[in-house]
Tab-separated table of C-alpha atoms in Angstrom:
chain	number	residue	atom	x	y	z
A	1	UNK	CA	-36.032	-81.495	71.550
A	2	UNK	CA	-39.337	-80.086	69.321
A	3	UNK	CA	-38.904	-80.273	65.833
A	4	UNK	CA	-41.343	-77.689	64.059
A	5	UNK	CA	-40.742	-79.280	60.605
A	6	UNK	CA	-42.027	-82.637	61.770
A	7	UNK	CA	-44.124	-81.553	64.290
A	8	UNK	CA	-42.803	-83.842	66.550
A	9	UNK	CA	-40.478	-84.723	69.363
A	10	UNK	CA	-36.915	-85.890	68.400
A	11	UNK	CA	-34.132	-87.560	70.983
A	12	UNK	CA	-30.598	-85.733	71.048
A	13	UNK	CA	-28.808	-85.154	67.930
A	14	UNK	CA	-26.292	-87.797	69.504
A	15	UNK	CA	-28.752	-90.498	68.708
A	16	UNK	CA	-29.812	-89.221	65.183
A	17	UNK	CA	-26.058	-88.742	64.105
A	18	UNK	CA	-24.243	-91.591	65.282
A	19	UNK	CA	-21.779	-88.984	66.850
A	20	UNK	CA	-19.263	-89.598	69.481
A	21	UNK	CA	-19.345	-86.162	70.837
A	22	UNK	CA	-20.986	-83.265	70.323
A	23	UNK	CA	-19.904	-79.738	71.743
A	24	UNK	CA	-22.429	-77.106	72.548
A	25	UNK	CA	-22.118	-73.052	73.480
A	26	UNK	CA	-19.307	-70.789	72.462
A	27	UNK	CA	-16.659	-73.136	71.344
A	28	UNK	CA	-13.103	-71.416	71.620
A	29	UNK	CA	-12.117	-73.602	74.558
A	30	UNK	CA	-13.771	-76.894	74.186
A	31	UNK	CA	-12.237	-76.877	70.373
A	32	UNK	CA	-8.885	-76.602	71.849
A	33	UNK	CA	-9.052	-79.057	74.646
A	34	UNK	CA	-10.602	-81.496	72.309
A	35	UNK	CA	-7.364	-80.525	69.918
A	36	UNK	CA	-5.282	-81.496	73.089
A	37	UNK	CA	-7.060	-84.505	74.083
A	38	UNK	CA	-6.673	-86.060	70.689
A	39	UNK	CA	-3.292	-85.186	70.291
A	40	UNK	CA	-1.981	-88.411	71.025
A	41	UNK	CA	-4.773	-90.325	69.387
A	42	UNK	CA	-8.506	-90.993	70.123
A	43	UNK	CA	-9.592	-91.579	73.623
A	44	UNK	CA	-13.431	-91.312	74.191
A	45	UNK	CA	-12.745	-91.685	78.060
A	46	UNK	CA	-10.810	-88.780	78.118
A	47	UNK	CA	-13.249	-86.646	75.891
A	48	UNK	CA	-15.716	-87.679	78.055
A	49	UNK	CA	-14.342	-85.612	80.980
A	50	UNK	CA	-14.022	-82.397	79.077
A	51	UNK	CA	-16.664	-79.454	79.919
A	52	UNK	CA	-19.097	-78.276	77.350
A	53	UNK	CA	-19.495	-81.747	75.537
A	54	UNK	CA	-22.475	-84.343	75.205
A	55	UNK	CA	-22.431	-88.138	74.690
A	56	UNK	CA	-24.028	-91.004	75.116
A	57	UNK	CA	-23.364	-93.283	78.085
A	58	UNK	CA	-24.673	-96.816	79.320
A	59	UNK	CA	-25.859	-97.243	83.071
A	60	UNK	CA	-22.659	-97.876	84.671
A	61	UNK	CA	-21.318	-94.502	83.466
A	62	UNK	CA	-24.493	-92.849	84.763
A	63	UNK	CA	-23.906	-94.581	88.139
A	64	UNK	CA	-20.438	-93.338	88.568
A	65	UNK	CA	-21.571	-89.840	88.522
A	66	UNK	CA	-23.557	-90.134	91.855
A	67	UNK	CA	-26.071	-87.601	92.687
A	68	UNK	CA	-24.159	-84.601	91.282
A	69	UNK	CA	-25.696	-85.254	87.947
A	70	UNK	CA	-29.418	-83.826	87.524
A	71	UNK	CA	-31.337	-86.689	86.227
A	72	UNK	CA	-34.280	-85.712	83.824
A	73	UNK	CA	-37.247	-87.314	82.623
A	74	UNK	CA	-36.369	-89.732	79.961
A	75	UNK	CA	-37.291	-89.144	76.185
A	76	UNK	CA	-39.855	-92.115	75.854
A	77	UNK	CA	-41.659	-90.435	78.938
A	78	UNK	CA	-41.669	-87.141	77.235
A	79	UNK	CA	-43.298	-88.435	74.189
A	80	UNK	CA	-46.078	-89.385	76.193
A	81	UNK	CA	-46.371	-86.847	78.979
A	82	UNK	CA	-45.865	-83.013	77.829
A	83	UNK	CA	-45.719	-82.187	81.312
A	84	UNK	CA	-42.547	-84.059	81.844
A	85	UNK	CA	-40.888	-82.089	78.682
A	86	UNK	CA	-42.099	-78.879	79.908
A	87	UNK	CA	-40.418	-79.799	83.579
A	88	UNK	CA	-36.888	-81.124	81.640
A	89	UNK	CA	-37.171	-77.330	79.830
A	90	UNK	CA	-37.334	-75.818	83.048
A	91	UNK	CA	-34.538	-77.885	84.675
A	92	UNK	CA	-32.330	-77.052	81.880
A	93	UNK	CA	-32.811	-73.582	81.467
A	94	UNK	CA	-32.506	-73.257	85.516
A	95	UNK	CA	-28.858	-74.939	84.990
A	96	UNK	CA	-28.008	-73.013	82.284
A	97	UNK	CA	-28.682	-69.722	83.966
A	98	UNK	CA	-26.383	-70.811	87.409
A	99	UNK	CA	-22.645	-69.723	87.502
A	100	UNK	CA	-21.908	-73.232	88.641
A	101	UNK	CA	-24.084	-75.884	86.449
A	102	UNK	CA	-24.632	-79.692	87.051
A	103	UNK	CA	-24.292	-82.390	84.999
A	104	UNK	CA	-27.524	-83.624	82.761
A	105	UNK	CA	-28.481	-86.876	82.223
A	106	UNK	CA	-31.355	-87.924	80.155
A	107	UNK	CA	-32.460	-91.541	79.526
A	108	UNK	CA	-33.061	-92.400	75.917
A	109	UNK	CA	-33.815	-96.118	74.846
A	110	UNK	CA	-31.515	-98.460	76.902
A	111	UNK	CA	-28.649	-95.469	76.901
A	112	UNK	CA	-28.301	-92.148	78.521
A	113	UNK	CA	-27.781	-88.599	77.280
A	114	UNK	CA	-24.702	-87.038	79.307
A	115	UNK	CA	-24.505	-83.309	79.082
A	116	UNK	CA	-21.351	-82.225	81.115
A	117	UNK	CA	-21.645	-78.294	82.530
A	118	UNK	CA	-19.846	-75.556	80.536
A	119	UNK	CA	-16.983	-73.538	80.996
A	120	UNK	CA	-17.088	-70.318	83.166
A	121	UNK	CA	-17.373	-67.232	81.286
A	122	UNK	CA	-14.161	-66.167	79.350
A	123	UNK	CA	-12.185	-63.540	80.550
A	124	UNK	CA	-11.747	-59.981	78.921
A	125	UNK	CA	-8.212	-60.911	77.988
A	126	UNK	CA	-9.518	-64.552	76.252
A	127	UNK	CA	-12.209	-62.840	74.541
A	128	UNK	CA	-9.906	-60.291	73.122
A	129	UNK	CA	-7.890	-63.045	71.762
A	130	UNK	CA	-10.700	-64.608	70.167
A	131	UNK	CA	-11.901	-61.468	68.582
A	132	UNK	CA	-8.246	-60.752	67.526
A	133	UNK	CA	-7.939	-63.697	65.386
A	134	UNK	CA	-7.343	-63.227	61.612
A	135	UNK	CA	-11.198	-63.227	60.306
A	136	UNK	CA	-11.809	-62.859	56.752
A	137	UNK	CA	-15.010	-60.956	57.674
A	138	UNK	CA	-16.540	-62.790	54.358
A	139	UNK	CA	-19.217	-65.221	53.952
A	140	UNK	CA	-18.150	-69.256	53.468
A	141	UNK	CA	-16.792	-69.673	50.067
A	142	UNK	CA	-19.600	-71.413	49.230
A	143	UNK	CA	-22.214	-68.665	48.800
A	144	UNK	CA	-19.367	-67.245	46.052
A	145	UNK	CA	-21.520	-66.088	43.308
A	146	UNK	CA	-24.758	-66.553	44.565
A	147	UNK	CA	-25.677	-63.217	44.893
A	148	UNK	CA	-26.031	-61.207	48.014
A	149	UNK	CA	-26.594	-62.690	51.550
A	150	UNK	CA	-29.474	-60.408	53.473
A	151	UNK	CA	-28.161	-61.634	56.500
A	152	UNK	CA	-24.246	-60.765	56.026
A	153	UNK	CA	-24.937	-57.418	54.425
A	154	UNK	CA	-26.852	-56.389	57.738
A	155	UNK	CA	-23.777	-57.310	59.980
A	156	UNK	CA	-20.946	-56.520	57.573
A	157	UNK	CA	-20.087	-53.306	59.490
A	158	UNK	CA	-21.146	-54.232	62.496
A	159	UNK	CA	-18.852	-55.051	66.060
A	160	UNK	CA	-20.024	-57.271	68.878
A	161	UNK	CA	-18.936	-55.674	72.124
A	162	UNK	CA	-19.647	-58.238	74.620
A	163	UNK	CA	-21.214	-62.000	75.430
A	164	UNK	CA	-24.022	-63.246	77.548
A	165	UNK	CA	-27.199	-61.706	78.763
A	166	UNK	CA	-29.099	-61.636	81.910
A	167	UNK	CA	-32.320	-60.624	80.242
A	168	UNK	CA	-33.362	-64.047	80.738
A	169	UNK	CA	-36.670	-63.396	78.182
A	170	UNK	CA	-38.694	-66.561	78.149
A	171	UNK	CA	-38.676	-67.023	74.312
A	172	UNK	CA	-34.771	-66.678	73.983
A	173	UNK	CA	-31.894	-69.214	74.233
A	174	UNK	CA	-29.368	-66.935	74.664
A	175	UNK	CA	-27.900	-68.190	78.219
A	176	UNK	CA	-28.042	-71.670	76.723
A	177	UNK	CA	-25.067	-70.963	74.567
A	178	UNK	CA	-23.482	-67.727	75.738
A	179	UNK	CA	-24.585	-67.632	79.827
A	180	UNK	CA	-26.207	-65.354	81.584
A	181	UNK	CA	-23.277	-63.797	82.931
A	182	UNK	CA	-21.082	-61.046	80.844
A	183	UNK	CA	-17.696	-61.176	79.453
A	184	UNK	CA	-16.806	-57.959	77.958
A	185	UNK	CA	-13.924	-56.905	75.242
A	186	UNK	CA	-11.608	-54.426	75.945
A	187	UNK	CA	-11.979	-50.951	74.692
A	188	UNK	CA	-8.887	-51.481	73.033
A	189	UNK	CA	-9.662	-54.737	71.304
A	190	UNK	CA	-13.131	-52.980	70.167
A	191	UNK	CA	-11.260	-49.967	68.329
A	192	UNK	CA	-8.613	-52.538	66.722
A	193	UNK	CA	-11.831	-54.087	65.083
A	194	UNK	CA	-13.395	-50.842	64.057
A	195	UNK	CA	-9.709	-50.229	62.326
A	196	UNK	CA	-10.048	-53.164	60.348
A	197	UNK	CA	-13.659	-52.329	59.144
A	198	UNK	CA	-12.412	-48.800	58.019
A	199	UNK	CA	-10.023	-50.024	56.223
A	200	UNK	CA	-12.233	-52.503	54.101
A	201	UNK	CA	-12.494	-51.265	50.560
A	202	UNK	CA	-16.248	-50.573	50.372
A	203	UNK	CA	-17.071	-49.364	53.926
A	204	UNK	CA	-18.413	-45.737	53.619
A	205	UNK	CA	-18.229	-44.835	56.989
A	206	UNK	CA	-21.185	-46.192	58.852
A	207	UNK	CA	-21.083	-48.797	61.498
A	208	UNK	CA	-24.298	-50.666	61.431
A	209	UNK	CA	-24.131	-51.573	64.969
A	210	UNK	CA	-21.727	-51.612	67.941
A	211	UNK	CA	-23.960	-54.150	70.052
A	212	UNK	CA	-24.474	-57.369	71.719
A	213	UNK	CA	-27.116	-59.938	72.716
A	214	UNK	CA	-28.558	-56.607	74.360
A	215	UNK	CA	-26.724	-53.580	73.492
A	216	UNK	CA	-26.377	-51.755	76.469
A	217	UNK	CA	-25.065	-54.564	79.182
A	218	UNK	CA	-21.155	-53.903	78.304
A	219	UNK	CA	-19.270	-54.384	81.440
A	220	UNK	CA	-22.402	-54.979	83.579
A	221	UNK	CA	-22.015	-57.357	86.619
A	222	UNK	CA	-23.085	-58.609	89.880
A	223	UNK	CA	-21.719	-56.430	92.739
A	224	UNK	CA	-21.104	-59.567	94.789
A	225	UNK	CA	-19.893	-62.439	93.148
A	226	UNK	CA	-20.992	-64.812	95.973
A	227	UNK	CA	-24.548	-63.658	95.319
A	228	UNK	CA	-24.323	-64.559	91.696
A	229	UNK	CA	-22.668	-67.877	92.552
A	230	UNK	CA	-25.747	-69.211	94.214
A	231	UNK	CA	-28.490	-67.326	92.197
A	232	UNK	CA	-30.846	-69.458	89.849
A	233	UNK	CA	-33.099	-66.213	88.613
A	234	UNK	CA	-33.206	-66.968	85.025
A	235	UNK	CA	-33.253	-63.068	84.864
A	236	UNK	CA	-31.630	-60.378	86.530
A	237	UNK	CA	-34.316	-57.682	85.271
A	238	UNK	CA	-37.623	-59.556	85.694
A	239	UNK	CA	-39.736	-59.101	87.642
A	240	UNK	CA	-37.328	-56.209	88.798
A	241	UNK	CA	-33.799	-55.437	88.421
A	242	UNK	CA	-31.715	-57.392	90.923
A	243	UNK	CA	-30.049	-54.787	93.529
A	244	UNK	CA	-26.844	-56.717	93.247
A	245	UNK	CA	-26.527	-55.762	89.780
A	246	UNK	CA	-24.167	-52.854	88.696
A	247	UNK	CA	-26.146	-50.950	86.287
A	248	UNK	CA	-23.346	-48.449	84.833
A	249	UNK	CA	-23.671	-47.258	81.398
A	250	UNK	CA	-20.399	-45.056	81.459
A	251	UNK	CA	-18.156	-47.658	80.172
A	252	UNK	CA	-20.708	-47.648	77.322
A	253	UNK	CA	-20.509	-44.230	76.724
A	254	UNK	CA	-17.175	-43.634	76.716
A	255	UNK	CA	-16.748	-46.597	73.935
A	256	UNK	CA	-19.360	-45.032	71.815
A	257	UNK	CA	-17.589	-41.674	71.794
A	258	UNK	CA	-13.910	-43.286	71.407
A	259	UNK	CA	-15.424	-45.107	68.476
A	260	UNK	CA	-16.949	-42.023	66.893
A	261	UNK	CA	-13.730	-40.006	67.194
A	262	UNK	CA	-11.709	-42.299	64.640
A	263	UNK	CA	-10.892	-41.002	61.572
A	264	UNK	CA	-13.311	-42.731	58.886
A	265	UNK	CA	-15.773	-43.210	61.207
A	266	UNK	CA	-19.245	-40.716	60.239
A	267	UNK	CA	-21.617	-42.690	62.247
A	268	UNK	CA	-22.054	-45.477	64.464
A	269	UNK	CA	-25.273	-46.940	64.815
A	270	UNK	CA	-26.857	-49.406	67.549
A	271	UNK	CA	-28.834	-52.037	65.672
A	272	UNK	CA	-28.858	-54.314	68.309
A	273	UNK	CA	-31.759	-54.629	70.980
A	274	UNK	CA	-31.499	-51.991	73.876
A	275	UNK	CA	-33.130	-52.784	77.186
A	276	UNK	CA	-35.288	-49.976	78.374
A	277	UNK	CA	-35.815	-51.012	81.947
A	278	UNK	CA	-31.932	-50.644	82.531
A	279	UNK	CA	-32.277	-47.350	81.522
A	280	UNK	CA	-35.096	-46.310	83.440
A	281	UNK	CA	-33.872	-48.432	86.591
A	282	UNK	CA	-33.479	-45.843	89.893
A	283	UNK	CA	-30.098	-46.747	91.540
A	284	UNK	CA	-29.323	-45.717	94.803
A	285	UNK	CA	-26.208	-43.994	93.255
A	286	UNK	CA	-27.197	-40.563	91.692
A	287	UNK	CA	-23.963	-40.575	89.425
A	288	UNK	CA	-25.401	-43.851	87.825
A	289	UNK	CA	-28.928	-42.348	87.499
A	290	UNK	CA	-27.168	-39.382	85.923
A	291	UNK	CA	-24.979	-41.675	83.505
A	292	UNK	CA	-28.183	-43.680	82.512
A	293	UNK	CA	-29.912	-40.639	81.421
A	294	UNK	CA	-26.648	-39.331	79.559
A	295	UNK	CA	-26.591	-43.131	77.699
A	296	UNK	CA	-30.446	-42.528	76.479
A	297	UNK	CA	-29.292	-38.764	75.196
A	298	UNK	CA	-26.304	-40.298	73.431
A	299	UNK	CA	-28.170	-43.135	71.812
A	300	UNK	CA	-31.225	-40.860	70.686
A	301	UNK	CA	-28.968	-38.192	69.252
A	302	UNK	CA	-26.257	-39.818	67.701
A	303	UNK	CA	-26.765	-43.724	67.314
A	304	UNK	CA	-30.407	-44.580	66.001
A	305	UNK	CA	-31.643	-43.738	62.326
A	306	UNK	CA	-34.757	-41.543	63.248
A	307	UNK	CA	-36.621	-43.281	65.654
A	308	UNK	CA	-36.166	-46.024	68.480
A	309	UNK	CA	-38.399	-49.104	68.229
A	310	UNK	CA	-40.145	-50.895	70.950
A	311	UNK	CA	-41.477	-54.567	70.250
A	312	UNK	CA	-45.205	-55.045	69.928
A	313	UNK	CA	-45.494	-56.939	73.001
A	314	UNK	CA	-45.179	-53.865	74.918
A	315	UNK	CA	-48.512	-53.144	74.138
A	316	UNK	CA	-49.821	-55.953	76.584
A	317	UNK	CA	-49.143	-56.549	80.121
A	318	UNK	CA	-50.209	-59.970	80.414
A	319	UNK	CA	-47.798	-60.930	77.166
A	320	UNK	CA	-44.946	-59.170	78.757
A	321	UNK	CA	-45.392	-61.337	82.223
A	322	UNK	CA	-45.315	-64.658	80.303
A	323	UNK	CA	-42.351	-63.567	78.351
A	324	UNK	CA	-40.359	-62.087	81.529
A	325	UNK	CA	-40.363	-58.618	79.975
């Protein structure tokens, strides 16, 4: 990875840290699987079989993977050749956007970094369970007595509705740790969390965000999963909205209104970024087009504090093209 503090290319954190195992992405499944694997003691061979982990291995292990693994340019080659580093990035990004990714292998010195593919996206029930755990909703105790934390104040009364993003913007790494495919919480799970926020002693009735990586992708998915399974596109929206994408804002409209009807809620805002291309997209089904218009009206009239914001890159078509927006 490129380290901007030292303006240099660094090897995997596994090399510098000496760690046996590195996990990546959202950790619910992998943490449980590591705990199960270590229940009867430390066994690196068992841990190496888990998904969503990375580790250092020798050439004999890598040879055992066969042709299924994707070989990347080595670290030493990337130090000498920027194009090799760029090609690695493209290959890694492509795999992170696939429904079924391959194992990645990168030479570094006389060893190899091996990255096992991620787990499939969480089901609604699994995501509900994760969000239903007894979180304190407080910053880490190490910050006690150190004053306000701006980032915490911003999200203190916010609710995350879903995980993943199919926008595929060129500057974003959401797909690398959450994936391109959306996992959404049930409406009941969201309302239970809002109830907990309402009961917080300093809550004044205003939710700062009902959002996600992109605010208006709740419950959106491909119409035909077989098409998604073979797709390698980094974005389902660029250069045009995929015809297989189900652009339906009705579940989100229903959820917004259910939250706003709750006693103790004065107003709920949408602080996460909104994909305007989804609002403007014209479907073959006129009911979906009507729902997009209704969502836009709902958003503007009830869920923003005066105006919708547009990022500065939208003044330049050339910049947008580079950013996949």
